[in-house]
Coordinates of C-alpha atoms in Angstrom, one line a residue:
X136 CA 37.2 -14.4 2.6
X137 CA 36.0 -11.3 4.4
X138 CA 32.6 -9.7 4.1
X139 CA 34.1 -6.7 2.3
X140 CA 35.6 -9.0 -0.3
X141 CA 32.2 -10.5 -1.0
X142 CA 30.6 -7.2 -1.8
X143 CA 30.9 -5.5 -5.2
X144 CA 31.3 -1.8 -5.5
X145 CA 29.5 -1.2 -8.8
X146 CA 26.2 -2.1 -10.3
X147 CA 25.9 -5.4 -12.2
X148 CA 23.3 -7.2 -14.3
X149 CA 21.4 -10.0 -12.5
X150 CA 21.3 -13.5 -14.0
X151 CA 18.0 -15.1 -14.9
X152 CA 18.3 -17.4 -11.9
X153 CA 18.9 -14.4 -9.6
X154 CA 15.9 -12.6 -11.1
X155 CA 13.7 -15.7 -10.5
X156 CA 15.0 -15.9 -6.9
X157 CA 14.4 -12.2 -6.3
X158 CA 10.8 -12.3 -7.6
X159 CA 10.1 -15.3 -5.4
X160 CA 11.5 -13.5 -2.3
X161 CA 9.6 -10.3 -2.9
X162 CA 5.8 -9.7 -2.8
X163 CA 5.3 -6.1 -3.6
X164 CA 6.1 -3.9 -6.6
X165 CA 4.7 -1.2 -8.9
X166 CA 2.4 -1.8 -11.8
X167 CA 2.6 0.7 -14.7
X168 CA -0.4 0.7 -17.0
X169 CA -0.6 2.8 -20.2
X170 CA -2.8 5.9 -19.9
X171 CA -3.4 8.8 -22.2
X172 CA -0.7 11.2 -21.1
X173 CA 1.5 9.2 -18.8
X174 CA 1.7 5.8 -17.2
X175 CA -0.7 5.1 -14.3
X176 CA 1.4 3.6 -11.4
X177 CA -0.1 1.4 -8.8
X178 CA 1.7 -0.3 -5.9
X179 CA 0.7 -3.9 -5.9
X180 CA 1.1 -7.1 -3.9
X181 CA 2.0 -9.9 -6.3
X182 CA 2.7 -13.6 -6.5
X183 CA 5.3 -15.2 -8.8
X184 CA 4.8 -18.6 -10.4
X185 CA 8.5 -19.3 -10.5
X186 CA 8.6 -19.2 -14.3
X187 CA 6.8 -16.7 -16.5
X188 CA 4.0 -14.9 -14.7
X189 CA 3.1 -12.6 -11.8
X190 CA -0.4 -12.7 -10.3
X191 CA -2.4 -9.9 -8.7
X192 CA -5.8 -9.5 -7.0
X193 CA -7.7 -6.2 -7.4
X194 CA -10.1 -5.2 -4.7
X195 CA -12.9 -3.4 -6.6
X196 CA -14.3 -0.4 -4.8
X197 CA -17.0 1.9 -6.1
X198 CA -18.7 1.7 -9.5
X199 CA -15.4 2.0 -11.5
X200 CA -11.8 1.0 -10.9
X201 CA -9.2 2.9 -12.9
X202 CA -6.6 0.1 -12.7
X203 CA -9.3 -2.4 -13.8
X204 CA -10.3 -0.3 -16.8
X205 CA -6.7 0.4 -17.8
X206 CA -5.7 -3.2 -17.4
X207 CA -8.6 -4.3 -19.5
X208 CA -7.6 -2.1 -22.4
X209 CA -3.8 -2.4 -22.1
X210 CA -1.9 -4.3 -24.8
X211 CA 1.2 -4.2 -22.6
X212 CA 2.3 -3.1 -19.2
X213 CA 5.4 -2.9 -17.0
X214 CA 6.1 -4.0 -13.4
X215 CA 9.0 -2.9 -11.2
X216 CA 10.2 -4.7 -8.1
X217 CA 13.0 -3.3 -6.0
X218 CA 14.7 -3.5 -2.7
X219 CA 17.1 -0.9 -1.3
X220 CA 18.9 -2.0 1.9
X221 CA 21.4 0.9 1.7
X222 CA 22.8 3.3 -0.8
X223 CA 25.5 0.6 -1.6
X224 CA 23.3 -2.5 -1.6
X225 CA 20.1 -2.6 -3.7
X226 CA 18.4 -4.7 -6.4
X227 CA 15.7 -4.0 -9.0
X228 CA 13.9 -6.0 -11.7
X229 CA 12.0 -4.4 -14.5
X230 CA 9.4 -6.5 -16.3
X231 CA 7.6 -5.9 -19.5
X232 CA 4.5 -8.0 -20.4
X233 CA 0.8 -8.4 -20.9
X234 CA -1.9 -8.3 -18.2
X235 CA -5.1 -10.3 -18.5
X236 CA -8.1 -10.9 -16.2
X237 CA -8.5 -14.5 -14.8
X238 CA -11.9 -16.0 -14.4
X239 CA -12.8 -17.2 -10.9
X240 CA -13.0 -20.8 -11.9
X241 CA -9.3 -20.6 -13.1
X242 CA -7.8 -19.2 -9.9
X243 CA -5.7 -22.3 -8.9
X244 CA -2.5 -20.9 -10.3
X245 CA -3.2 -17.5 -8.8
X246 CA -3.8 -18.9 -5.3
X247 CA -0.6 -21.0 -5.5
X248 CA 1.5 -18.0 -6.7
X249 CA 0.1 -15.6 -4.2
X250 CA 1.5 -17.6 -1.3
X251 CA 4.6 -15.4 -1.3
X252 CA 2.7 -12.1 -1.9
X253 CA 2.8 -9.3 0.7
X254 CA -0.6 -8.7 2.0
X255 CA -1.3 -5.2 3.5
X256 CA -3.9 -4.7 6.2
X257 CA -6.2 -3.4 3.5
X258 CA -6.9 -7.1 2.4
X259 CA -8.0 -8.2 5.9
X260 CA -10.1 -5.1 6.7
X261 CA -11.5 -4.0 3.4
X262 CA -14.9 -4.8 2.0
X263 CA -14.8 -4.2 -1.7
X264 CA -18.2 -3.2 -3.1
X265 CA -17.8 -5.2 -6.4
X266 CA -15.6 -8.0 -5.1
X267 CA -12.2 -9.2 -6.1
X268 CA -10.7 -9.8 -9.5
X269 CA -7.7 -11.9 -10.4
X270 CA -5.1 -10.9 -13.0
X271 CA -2.1 -12.6 -14.6
X272 CA 0.9 -10.6 -15.9
X273 CA 2.6 -12.7 -18.5
X274 CA 6.3 -11.8 -18.5
X275 CA 7.7 -11.1 -22.0
X276 CA 11.0 -9.6 -21.0
X277 CA 12.9 -8.8 -17.8
X278 CA 16.1 -7.1 -16.8
X279 CA 17.6 -7.0 -13.3
X280 CA 20.4 -4.9 -11.9
X281 CA 22.0 -4.9 -8.4
X282 CA 24.8 -3.3 -6.5
X283 CA 26.4 -4.9 -3.5
X284 CA 25.6 -8.1 -1.9
X285 CA 27.3 -11.5 -2.5
X286 CA 29.2 -11.8 -5.7
X287 CA 27.3 -14.0 -8.3

């Protein structure tokens, strides 16, 4: 079978297994937290536990962190992960769930999940003034869509 025959020409829903695989492969996405007028969007490195949760670490600079404050008061949040290789080959997964802070003595799951996270230079060169805080995003619902790539 030729490569052209393996590629689809229209968008299609991703299976749960493909969504899990995609989240495991990726390590960066966009966290959307509810705010008064419109969602507050934050690019985030993340780790995926392979089942039902994403994990983040927030570097806390200054006396207040908007993402920390919004995360603490949010009853729900969204997270978007996408990859666009070309106009004809892309994938995206949209997650809805709940975000919660993790106490430092309960970071074992976070550390394990963050093994696949993308870590920008900021993590190696930054010195947060208030430290680092861990968060878990419990996935309640997901949808994935893709175009192109191998046929499922």
